[in-house]
């Protein structure tokens, strides 16, 4: 069986995190090493390792992550100024934690292309 990831432990409240939102399908918390004034992670409770390993059965939870991120941006009042959602997948994608997570970044103009 796969080892329990850090993010599963955050979902189970075994490790503390600054939780911004939680519901039946996902948890959103502040990134411990923020890359922008607002930097949250939105993760599914289901331990999907990465988006490349999600299957058709995960369609609704994947949609839920994006809609939740967008709703948080609206609720917190930074949606109109803009925000960025990022999903890192695998070694070249910059993935460090093998539990699917959507980065929600905002609060400053973000450059493109990313590094
Ligand atoms: P990634 O590189 O896409 O896998 O992103 C992993 C993110 O998790 C990084 O931005 C880290 O700063 C963040 N992170 C690692 N440990 C924690 C933690 N205990 N609480 C909150 N964020 C974390």
mmCIF file of N, CA and C and ligand atoms in Angstrom:
data_model
loop_
_atom_site.group_PDB
_atom_site.id
_atom_site.type_symbol
_atom_site.label_atom_id
_atom_site.label_comp_id
_atom_site.label_asym_id
_atom_site.label_seq_id
_atom_site.Cartn_x
_atom_site.Cartn_y
_atom_site.Cartn_z
ATOM 1 N N UNK A 1 0.843 -1.202 0.000
ATOM 2 C CA UNK A 1 0.000 0.000 0.000
ATOM 3 C C UNK A 1 0.885 1.261 0.000
ATOM 4 N N UNK A 2 0.453 2.292 -0.744
ATOM 5 C CA UNK A 2 1.245 3.528 -0.813
ATOM 6 C C UNK A 2 1.310 4.193 0.573
ATOM 7 N N UNK A 3 2.448 4.849 0.807
ATOM 8 C CA UNK A 3 2.641 5.544 2.087
ATOM 9 C C UNK A 3 1.673 6.737 2.191
ATOM 10 N N UNK A 4 1.228 7.034 3.398
ATOM 11 C CA UNK A 4 0.348 8.196 3.587
ATOM 12 C C UNK A 4 1.144 9.466 3.329
ATOM 13 N N UNK A 5 0.622 10.340 2.496
ATOM 14 C CA UNK A 5 1.355 11.571 2.184
ATOM 15 C C UNK A 5 1.088 12.649 3.243
ATOM 16 N N UNK A 6 1.983 13.621 3.218
ATOM 17 C CA UNK A 6 1.842 14.809 4.066
ATOM 18 C C UNK A 6 0.444 15.428 3.928
ATOM 19 N N UNK A 7 -0.044 15.509 2.690
ATOM 20 C CA UNK A 7 -1.323 16.188 2.469
ATOM 21 C C UNK A 7 -2.499 15.340 2.970
ATOM 22 N N UNK A 8 -2.371 14.019 2.924
ATOM 23 C CA UNK A 8 -3.415 13.183 3.539
ATOM 24 C C UNK A 8 -3.460 13.450 5.040
ATOM 25 N N UNK A 9 -2.271 13.631 5.621
ATOM 26 C CA UNK A 9 -2.206 13.897 7.070
ATOM 27 C C UNK A 9 -2.816 15.264 7.388
ATOM 28 N N UNK A 10 -2.649 16.231 6.487
ATOM 29 C CA UNK A 10 -3.295 17.542 6.700
ATOM 30 C C UNK A 10 -4.815 17.383 6.623
ATOM 31 N N UNK A 11 -5.292 16.606 5.640
ATOM 32 C CA UNK A 11 -6.749 16.354 5.529
ATOM 33 C C UNK A 11 -7.290 15.713 6.794
ATOM 34 N N UNK A 12 -6.524 14.799 7.365
ATOM 35 C CA UNK A 12 -6.972 14.069 8.565
ATOM 36 C C UNK A 12 -6.705 14.855 9.847
ATOM 37 N N UNK A 13 -6.130 16.066 9.697
ATOM 38 C CA UNK A 13 -5.788 16.940 10.844
ATOM 39 C C UNK A 13 -4.745 16.308 11.758
ATOM 40 N N UNK A 14 -3.922 15.443 11.180
ATOM 41 C CA UNK A 14 -2.815 14.861 11.950
ATOM 42 C C UNK A 14 -1.607 15.795 11.934
ATOM 43 N N UNK A 15 -1.590 16.682 10.925
ATOM 44 C CA UNK A 15 -0.547 17.707 10.809
ATOM 45 C C UNK A 15 -1.279 19.039 10.702
ATOM 46 N N UNK A 16 -0.840 20.066 11.442
ATOM 47 C CA UNK A 16 -1.567 21.341 11.376
ATOM 48 C C UNK A 16 -1.340 22.068 10.044
ATOM 49 N N UNK A 17 -2.340 22.812 9.640
ATOM 50 C CA UNK A 17 -2.237 23.670 8.454
ATOM 51 C C UNK A 17 -3.218 24.814 8.664
ATOM 52 N N UNK A 18 -2.948 25.912 7.972
ATOM 53 C CA UNK A 18 -3.856 27.070 8.040
ATOM 54 C C UNK A 18 -4.974 26.825 7.027
ATOM 55 N N UNK A 19 -6.044 26.214 7.488
ATOM 56 C CA UNK A 19 -7.121 25.810 6.585
ATOM 57 C C UNK A 19 -8.015 27.007 6.257
ATOM 58 N N UNK A 20 -8.262 27.159 4.960
ATOM 59 C CA UNK A 20 -9.040 28.278 4.438
ATOM 60 C C UNK A 20 -10.481 27.828 4.155
ATOM 61 N N UNK A 21 -10.609 26.575 3.718
ATOM 62 C CA UNK A 21 -11.920 26.036 3.328
ATOM 63 C C UNK A 21 -11.836 24.515 3.391
ATOM 64 N N UNK A 22 -12.929 23.883 3.780
ATOM 65 C CA UNK A 22 -13.002 22.428 3.629
ATOM 66 C C UNK A 22 -14.439 22.010 3.403
ATOM 67 N N UNK A 23 -14.601 20.944 2.650
ATOM 68 C CA UNK A 23 -15.927 20.370 2.419
ATOM 69 C C UNK A 23 -15.754 18.865 2.252
ATOM 70 N N UNK A 24 -16.791 18.202 1.783
ATOM 71 C CA UNK A 24 -16.744 16.732 1.698
ATOM 72 C C UNK A 24 -15.674 16.227 0.745
ATOM 73 N N UNK A 25 -15.365 17.018 -0.279
ATOM 74 C CA UNK A 25 -14.469 16.533 -1.333
ATOM 75 C C UNK A 25 -13.064 17.107 -1.298
ATOM 76 N N UNK A 26 -12.899 18.283 -0.695
ATOM 77 C CA UNK A 26 -11.590 18.922 -0.766
ATOM 78 C C UNK A 26 -11.267 19.751 0.464
ATOM 79 N N UNK A 27 -9.986 20.088 0.567
ATOM 80 C CA UNK A 27 -9.494 20.964 1.634
ATOM 81 C C UNK A 27 -8.610 22.013 0.965
ATOM 82 N N UNK A 28 -8.717 23.255 1.424
ATOM 83 C CA UNK A 28 -7.845 24.330 0.938
ATOM 84 C C UNK A 28 -7.102 24.910 2.140
ATOM 85 N N UNK A 29 -5.776 25.019 2.002
ATOM 86 C CA UNK A 29 -4.974 25.568 3.105
ATOM 87 C C UNK A 29 -3.858 26.430 2.534
ATOM 88 N N UNK A 30 -3.253 27.247 3.414
ATOM 89 C CA UNK A 30 -2.186 28.150 2.974
ATOM 90 C C UNK A 30 -0.908 27.366 2.723
ATOM 91 N N UNK A 31 -0.245 27.686 1.602
ATOM 92 C CA UNK A 31 1.053 27.077 1.327
ATOM 93 C C UNK A 31 2.059 27.561 2.374
ATOM 94 N N UNK A 32 2.876 26.625 2.850
ATOM 95 C CA UNK A 32 3.831 26.943 3.917
ATOM 96 C C UNK A 32 4.975 27.832 3.411
ATOM 97 N N UNK A 33 5.175 27.860 2.119
ATOM 98 C CA UNK A 33 6.261 28.648 1.517
ATOM 99 C C UNK A 33 5.683 29.498 0.375
ATOM 100 N N UNK A 34 4.933 30.549 0.723
ATOM 101 C CA UNK A 34 4.150 31.266 -0.296
ATOM 102 C C UNK A 34 5.008 31.944 -1.364
ATOM 103 N N UNK A 35 4.574 31.799 -2.610
ATOM 104 C CA UNK A 35 5.267 32.398 -3.755
ATOM 105 C C UNK A 35 4.559 33.654 -4.244
ATOM 106 N N UNK A 36 3.530 34.061 -3.545
ATOM 107 C CA UNK A 36 2.769 35.274 -3.856
ATOM 108 C C UNK A 36 2.067 35.675 -2.565
ATOM 109 N N UNK A 37 1.569 36.918 -2.466
ATOM 110 C CA UNK A 37 0.890 37.333 -1.233
ATOM 111 C C UNK A 37 -0.241 36.376 -0.842
ATOM 112 N N UNK A 38 -0.926 35.829 -1.835
ATOM 113 C CA UNK A 38 -1.917 34.770 -1.572
ATOM 114 C C UNK A 38 -1.422 33.506 -2.270
ATOM 115 N N UNK A 39 -1.236 32.459 -1.521
ATOM 116 C CA UNK A 39 -0.799 31.173 -2.097
ATOM 117 C C UNK A 39 -1.456 30.060 -1.284
ATOM 118 N N UNK A 40 -2.504 29.500 -1.877
ATOM 119 C CA UNK A 40 -3.244 28.407 -1.237
ATOM 120 C C UNK A 40 -3.063 27.136 -2.057
ATOM 121 N N UNK A 41 -3.313 26.015 -1.413
ATOM 122 C CA UNK A 41 -3.348 24.725 -2.103
ATOM 123 C C UNK A 41 -4.752 24.151 -1.930
ATOM 124 N N UNK A 42 -5.345 23.716 -3.021
ATOM 125 C CA UNK A 42 -6.662 23.074 -2.963
ATOM 126 C C UNK A 42 -6.443 21.605 -3.312
ATOM 127 N N UNK A 43 -6.774 20.733 -2.387
ATOM 128 C CA UNK A 43 -6.467 19.303 -2.591
ATOM 129 C C UNK A 43 -7.721 18.451 -2.409
ATOM 130 N N UNK A 44 -7.796 17.354 -3.156
ATOM 131 C CA UNK A 44 -8.927 16.440 -2.938
ATOM 132 C C UNK A 44 -8.697 15.622 -1.670
ATOM 133 N N UNK A 45 -9.753 15.279 -0.979
ATOM 134 C CA UNK A 45 -9.596 14.354 0.156
ATOM 135 C C UNK A 45 -9.131 12.988 -0.349
ATOM 136 N N UNK A 46 -9.591 12.633 -1.543
ATOM 137 C CA UNK A 46 -9.158 11.357 -2.135
ATOM 138 C C UNK A 46 -7.671 11.468 -2.504
ATOM 139 N N UNK A 47 -6.853 10.509 -2.093
ATOM 140 C CA UNK A 47 -5.415 10.615 -2.367
ATOM 141 C C UNK A 47 -5.036 10.248 -3.804
ATOM 142 N N UNK A 48 -5.426 11.099 -4.746
ATOM 143 C CA UNK A 48 -4.998 10.932 -6.145
ATOM 144 C C UNK A 48 -3.568 11.473 -6.210
ATOM 145 N N UNK A 49 -2.595 10.682 -6.651
ATOM 146 C CA UNK A 49 -1.203 11.163 -6.588
ATOM 147 C C UNK A 49 -0.937 12.398 -7.453
ATOM 148 N N UNK A 50 -1.481 12.399 -8.640
ATOM 149 C CA UNK A 50 -1.236 13.532 -9.554
ATOM 150 C C UNK A 50 -2.315 13.506 -10.633
ATOM 151 N N UNK A 51 -2.479 14.626 -11.342
ATOM 152 C CA UNK A 51 -3.586 14.695 -12.308
ATOM 153 C C UNK A 51 -3.411 13.646 -13.403
ATOM 154 N N UNK A 52 -2.156 13.323 -13.737
ATOM 155 C CA UNK A 52 -1.887 12.313 -14.767
ATOM 156 C C UNK A 52 -2.332 10.919 -14.369
ATOM 157 N N UNK A 53 -2.649 10.726 -13.112
ATOM 158 C CA UNK A 53 -3.136 9.423 -12.657
ATOM 159 C C UNK A 53 -4.610 9.447 -12.280
ATOM 160 N N UNK A 54 -5.256 10.575 -12.521
ATOM 161 C CA UNK A 54 -6.703 10.637 -12.278
ATOM 162 C C UNK A 54 -7.413 9.874 -13.389
ATOM 163 N N UNK A 55 -8.561 9.320 -13.074
ATOM 164 C CA UNK A 55 -9.327 8.562 -14.067
ATOM 165 C C UNK A 55 -10.693 9.177 -14.283
ATOM 166 N N UNK A 56 -11.467 8.587 -15.192
ATOM 167 C CA UNK A 56 -12.807 9.111 -15.478
ATOM 168 C C UNK A 56 -13.674 9.220 -14.224
ATOM 169 N N UNK A 57 -13.435 8.324 -13.265
ATOM 170 C CA UNK A 57 -14.225 8.352 -12.024
ATOM 171 C C UNK A 57 -13.918 9.597 -11.185
ATOM 172 N N UNK A 58 -12.836 10.302 -11.526
ATOM 173 C CA UNK A 58 -12.430 11.492 -10.760
ATOM 174 C C UNK A 58 -12.923 12.799 -11.391
ATOM 175 N N UNK A 59 -13.699 12.679 -12.466
ATOM 176 C CA UNK A 59 -14.106 13.886 -13.203
ATOM 177 C C UNK A 59 -14.778 14.916 -12.297
ATOM 178 N N UNK A 60 -15.691 14.462 -11.452
ATOM 179 C CA UNK A 60 -16.416 15.457 -10.644
ATOM 180 C C UNK A 60 -15.514 16.077 -9.587
ATOM 181 N N UNK A 61 -14.605 15.299 -9.016
ATOM 182 C CA UNK A 61 -13.733 15.895 -7.997
ATOM 183 C C UNK A 61 -12.744 16.865 -8.644
ATOM 184 N N UNK A 62 -12.279 16.554 -9.851
ATOM 185 C CA UNK A 62 -11.372 17.490 -10.538
ATOM 186 C C UNK A 62 -12.093 18.808 -10.827
ATOM 187 N N UNK A 63 -13.315 18.732 -11.296
ATOM 188 C CA UNK A 63 -14.097 19.948 -11.535
ATOM 189 C C UNK A 63 -14.323 20.714 -10.236
ATOM 190 N N UNK A 64 -14.566 19.975 -9.175
ATOM 191 C CA UNK A 64 -14.830 20.602 -7.879
ATOM 192 C C UNK A 64 -13.621 21.408 -7.398
ATOM 193 N N UNK A 65 -12.418 20.894 -7.643
ATOM 194 C CA UNK A 65 -11.211 21.621 -7.202
ATOM 195 C C UNK A 65 -11.137 22.989 -7.879
ATOM 196 N N UNK A 66 -11.412 23.029 -9.194
ATOM 197 C CA UNK A 66 -11.329 24.308 -9.929
ATOM 198 C C UNK A 66 -12.443 25.264 -9.501
ATOM 199 N N UNK A 67 -13.642 24.734 -9.371
ATOM 200 C CA UNK A 67 -14.759 25.605 -8.977
ATOM 201 C C UNK A 67 -14.570 26.122 -7.557
ATOM 202 N N UNK A 68 -14.012 25.293 -6.687
ATOM 203 C CA UNK A 68 -13.781 25.725 -5.306
ATOM 204 C C UNK A 68 -12.712 26.813 -5.268
ATOM 205 N N UNK A 69 -11.640 26.632 -6.027
ATOM 206 C CA UNK A 69 -10.586 27.655 -6.073
ATOM 207 C C UNK A 69 -11.182 28.983 -6.546
ATOM 208 N N UNK A 70 -11.987 28.932 -7.585
ATOM 209 C CA UNK A 70 -12.596 30.145 -8.130
ATOM 210 C C UNK A 70 -13.547 30.785 -7.108
ATOM 211 N N UNK A 71 -14.288 29.965 -6.393
ATOM 212 C CA UNK A 71 -15.227 30.492 -5.394
ATOM 213 C C UNK A 71 -14.469 31.136 -4.232
ATOM 214 N N UNK A 72 -13.363 30.531 -3.827
ATOM 215 C CA UNK A 72 -12.547 31.114 -2.748
ATOM 216 C C UNK A 72 -12.033 32.489 -3.191
ATOM 217 N N UNK A 73 -11.575 32.576 -4.451
ATOM 218 C CA UNK A 73 -11.087 33.859 -4.975
ATOM 219 C C UNK A 73 -12.198 34.912 -4.928
ATOM 220 N N UNK A 74 -13.408 34.516 -5.267
ATOM 221 C CA UNK A 74 -14.549 35.459 -5.211
ATOM 222 C C UNK A 74 -14.849 35.833 -3.769
ATOM 223 N N UNK A 75 -14.931 34.818 -2.904
ATOM 224 C CA UNK A 75 -15.278 35.075 -1.490
ATOM 225 C C UNK A 75 -14.265 35.995 -0.826
ATOM 226 N N UNK A 76 -12.996 35.834 -1.194
ATOM 227 C CA UNK A 76 -11.947 36.620 -0.525
ATOM 228 C C UNK A 76 -11.669 37.932 -1.251
ATOM 229 N N UNK A 77 -12.372 38.180 -2.360
ATOM 230 C CA UNK A 77 -12.327 39.485 -3.005
ATOM 231 C C UNK A 77 -11.149 39.723 -3.934
ATOM 232 N N UNK A 78 -10.430 38.676 -4.331
ATOM 233 C CA UNK A 78 -9.322 38.914 -5.264
ATOM 234 C C UNK A 78 -9.582 38.343 -6.660
ATOM 235 N N UNK A 79 -10.778 37.867 -6.902
ATOM 236 C CA UNK A 79 -11.087 37.280 -8.204
ATOM 237 C C UNK A 79 -10.976 38.316 -9.330
ATOM 238 N N UNK A 80 -11.497 39.531 -9.090
ATOM 239 C CA UNK A 80 -11.515 40.536 -10.160
ATOM 240 C C UNK A 80 -10.111 41.002 -10.540
ATOM 241 N N UNK A 81 -9.200 41.054 -9.582
ATOM 242 C CA UNK A 81 -7.819 41.443 -9.895
ATOM 243 C C UNK A 81 -7.078 40.341 -10.636
ATOM 244 N N UNK A 82 -7.542 39.122 -10.488
ATOM 245 C CA UNK A 82 -6.936 37.999 -11.201
ATOM 246 C C UNK A 82 -6.203 37.065 -10.261
ATOM 247 N N UNK A 83 -6.072 35.850 -10.722
ATOM 248 C CA UNK A 83 -5.361 34.831 -9.948
ATOM 249 C C UNK A 83 -4.858 33.777 -10.918
ATOM 250 N N UNK A 84 -4.011 32.898 -10.425
ATOM 251 C CA UNK A 84 -3.484 31.820 -11.275
ATOM 252 C C UNK A 84 -3.661 30.490 -10.562
ATOM 253 N N UNK A 85 -4.095 29.483 -11.337
ATOM 254 C CA UNK A 85 -4.170 28.113 -10.832
ATOM 255 C C UNK A 85 -3.078 27.306 -11.521
ATOM 256 N N UNK A 86 -2.338 26.525 -10.739
ATOM 257 C CA UNK A 86 -1.217 25.739 -11.278
ATOM 258 C C UNK A 86 -1.310 24.320 -10.731
ATOM 259 N N UNK A 87 -1.089 23.350 -11.615
ATOM 260 C CA UNK A 87 -0.976 21.953 -11.182
ATOM 261 C C UNK A 87 0.351 21.425 -11.713
ATOM 262 N N UNK A 88 1.264 21.094 -10.818
ATOM 263 C CA UNK A 88 2.548 20.515 -11.203
ATOM 264 C C UNK A 88 2.393 19.003 -11.251
ATOM 265 N N UNK A 89 2.886 18.406 -12.329
ATOM 266 C CA UNK A 89 2.723 16.956 -12.507
ATOM 267 C C UNK A 89 4.063 16.318 -12.832
ATOM 268 N N UNK A 90 4.560 15.481 -11.927
ATOM 269 C CA UNK A 90 5.784 14.725 -12.197
ATOM 270 C C UNK A 90 7.042 15.550 -12.051
ATOM 271 N N UNK A 91 8.201 14.885 -12.211
ATOM 272 C CA UNK A 91 9.494 15.546 -11.942
ATOM 273 C C UNK A 91 9.715 16.812 -12.773
ATOM 274 N N UNK A 92 9.527 16.763 -14.075
ATOM 275 C CA UNK A 92 9.758 17.961 -14.890
ATOM 276 C C UNK A 92 8.706 19.032 -14.639
ATOM 277 N N UNK A 93 7.558 18.633 -14.130
ATOM 278 C CA UNK A 93 6.498 19.607 -13.817
ATOM 279 C C UNK A 93 6.711 20.310 -12.494
ATOM 280 N N UNK A 94 7.704 19.843 -11.727
ATOM 281 C CA UNK A 94 7.996 20.501 -10.450
ATOM 282 C C UNK A 94 7.182 19.975 -9.283
ATOM 283 N N UNK A 95 6.617 18.781 -9.452
ATOM 284 C CA UNK A 95 5.810 18.206 -8.368
ATOM 285 C C UNK A 95 6.710 17.699 -7.239
ATOM 286 N N UNK A 96 6.410 18.158 -6.008
ATOM 287 C CA UNK A 96 7.183 17.707 -4.844
ATOM 288 C C UNK A 96 6.372 16.792 -3.933
ATOM 289 N N UNK A 97 5.075 17.016 -3.871
ATOM 290 C CA UNK A 97 4.228 16.216 -2.966
ATOM 291 C C UNK A 97 3.283 15.363 -3.828
ATOM 292 N N UNK A 98 3.376 14.034 -3.695
ATOM 293 C CA UNK A 98 2.580 13.154 -4.576
ATOM 294 C C UNK A 98 1.135 12.980 -4.112
ATOM 295 N N UNK A 99 0.470 14.105 -3.959
ATOM 296 C CA UNK A 99 -0.976 14.137 -3.677
ATOM 297 C C UNK A 99 -1.487 15.334 -4.465
ATOM 298 N N UNK A 100 -2.324 15.070 -5.451
ATOM 299 C CA UNK A 100 -2.806 16.134 -6.345
ATOM 300 C C UNK A 100 -3.162 17.413 -5.582
ATOM 301 N N UNK A 101 -2.660 18.543 -6.084
ATOM 302 C CA UNK A 101 -2.989 19.828 -5.461
ATOM 303 C C UNK A 101 -2.994 20.912 -6.522
ATOM 304 N N UNK A 102 -3.936 21.818 -6.375
ATOM 305 C CA UNK A 102 -4.034 22.984 -7.254
ATOM 306 C C UNK A 102 -3.495 24.171 -6.471
ATOM 307 N N UNK A 103 -2.436 24.801 -7.001
ATOM 308 C CA UNK A 103 -1.932 26.037 -6.388
ATOM 309 C C UNK A 103 -2.860 27.173 -6.802
ATOM 310 N N UNK A 104 -3.267 27.984 -5.845
ATOM 311 C CA UNK A 104 -4.055 29.199 -6.110
ATOM 312 C C UNK A 104 -3.186 30.382 -5.690
ATOM 313 N N UNK A 105 -2.734 31.142 -6.697
ATOM 314 C CA UNK A 105 -1.794 32.246 -6.464
ATOM 315 C C UNK A 105 -2.442 33.563 -6.848
ATOM 316 N N UNK A 106 -2.226 34.580 -6.028
ATOM 317 C CA UNK A 106 -2.813 35.897 -6.313
ATOM 318 C C UNK A 106 -2.139 36.945 -5.443
ATOM 319 N N UNK A 107 -2.521 38.204 -5.684
ATOM 320 C CA UNK A 107 -2.059 39.287 -4.824
ATOM 321 C C UNK A 107 -0.919 40.085 -5.408
ATOM 322 N N UNK A 108 -0.429 39.685 -6.583
ATOM 323 C CA UNK A 108 0.574 40.479 -7.305
ATOM 324 C C UNK A 108 0.477 40.083 -8.776
ATOM 325 N N UNK A 109 0.973 40.946 -9.694
ATOM 326 C CA UNK A 109 0.983 40.540 -11.108
ATOM 327 C C UNK A 109 1.932 39.360 -11.273
ATOM 328 N N UNK A 110 1.472 38.306 -11.904
ATOM 329 C CA UNK A 110 2.270 37.089 -12.069
ATOM 330 C C UNK A 110 2.837 37.060 -13.484
ATOM 331 N N UNK A 111 4.116 36.750 -13.582
ATOM 332 C CA UNK A 111 4.770 36.772 -14.899
ATOM 333 C C UNK A 111 4.440 35.508 -15.700
ATOM 334 N N UNK A 112 4.601 35.651 -17.014
ATOM 335 C CA UNK A 112 4.450 34.508 -17.916
ATOM 336 C C UNK A 112 5.512 34.609 -18.997
ATOM 337 N N UNK A 113 6.210 33.566 -19.403
ATOM 338 C CA UNK A 113 6.043 32.186 -18.933
ATOM 339 C C UNK A 113 6.673 31.977 -17.560
ATOM 340 N N UNK A 114 6.222 30.930 -16.841
ATOM 341 C CA UNK A 114 6.819 30.596 -15.546
ATOM 342 C C UNK A 114 8.229 30.043 -15.764
ATOM 343 N N UNK A 115 9.009 29.972 -14.726
ATOM 344 C CA UNK A 115 10.414 29.526 -14.853
ATOM 345 C C UNK A 115 10.532 28.052 -15.156
HETATM 346 P P1 LIG B 1 4.437 21.023 -5.691
HETATM 347 O O1 LIG B 1 5.849 21.446 -5.909
HETATM 348 O O2 LIG B 1 3.498 21.419 -6.776
HETATM 349 O O3 LIG B 1 4.337 19.535 -5.334
HETATM 350 O O4 LIG B 1 3.938 21.839 -4.437
HETATM 351 C C1 LIG B 1 4.034 21.412 -3.132
HETATM 352 C C2 LIG B 1 3.742 22.598 -2.274
HETATM 353 O O5 LIG B 1 3.459 22.155 -0.959
HETATM 354 C C3 LIG B 1 4.904 23.604 -2.153
HETATM 355 O O6 LIG B 1 4.472 24.874 -2.638
HETATM 356 C C4 LIG B 1 5.209 23.619 -0.663
HETATM 357 O O7 LIG B 1 5.577 24.894 -0.192
HETATM 358 C C5 LIG B 1 3.902 23.134 -0.056
HETATM 359 N N1 LIG B 1 3.998 22.501 1.244
HETATM 360 C C6 LIG B 1 4.880 21.549 1.640
HETATM 361 N N2 LIG B 1 4.646 21.202 2.911
HETATM 362 C C7 LIG B 1 3.592 21.941 3.339
HETATM 363 C C8 LIG B 1 2.875 22.033 4.571
HETATM 364 N N3 LIG B 1 3.187 21.278 5.638
HETATM 365 N N4 LIG B 1 1.856 22.913 4.645
HETATM 366 C C9 LIG B 1 1.528 23.687 3.581
HETATM 367 N N5 LIG B 1 2.160 23.636 2.401
HETATM 368 C C10 LIG B 1 3.180 22.779 2.276
#
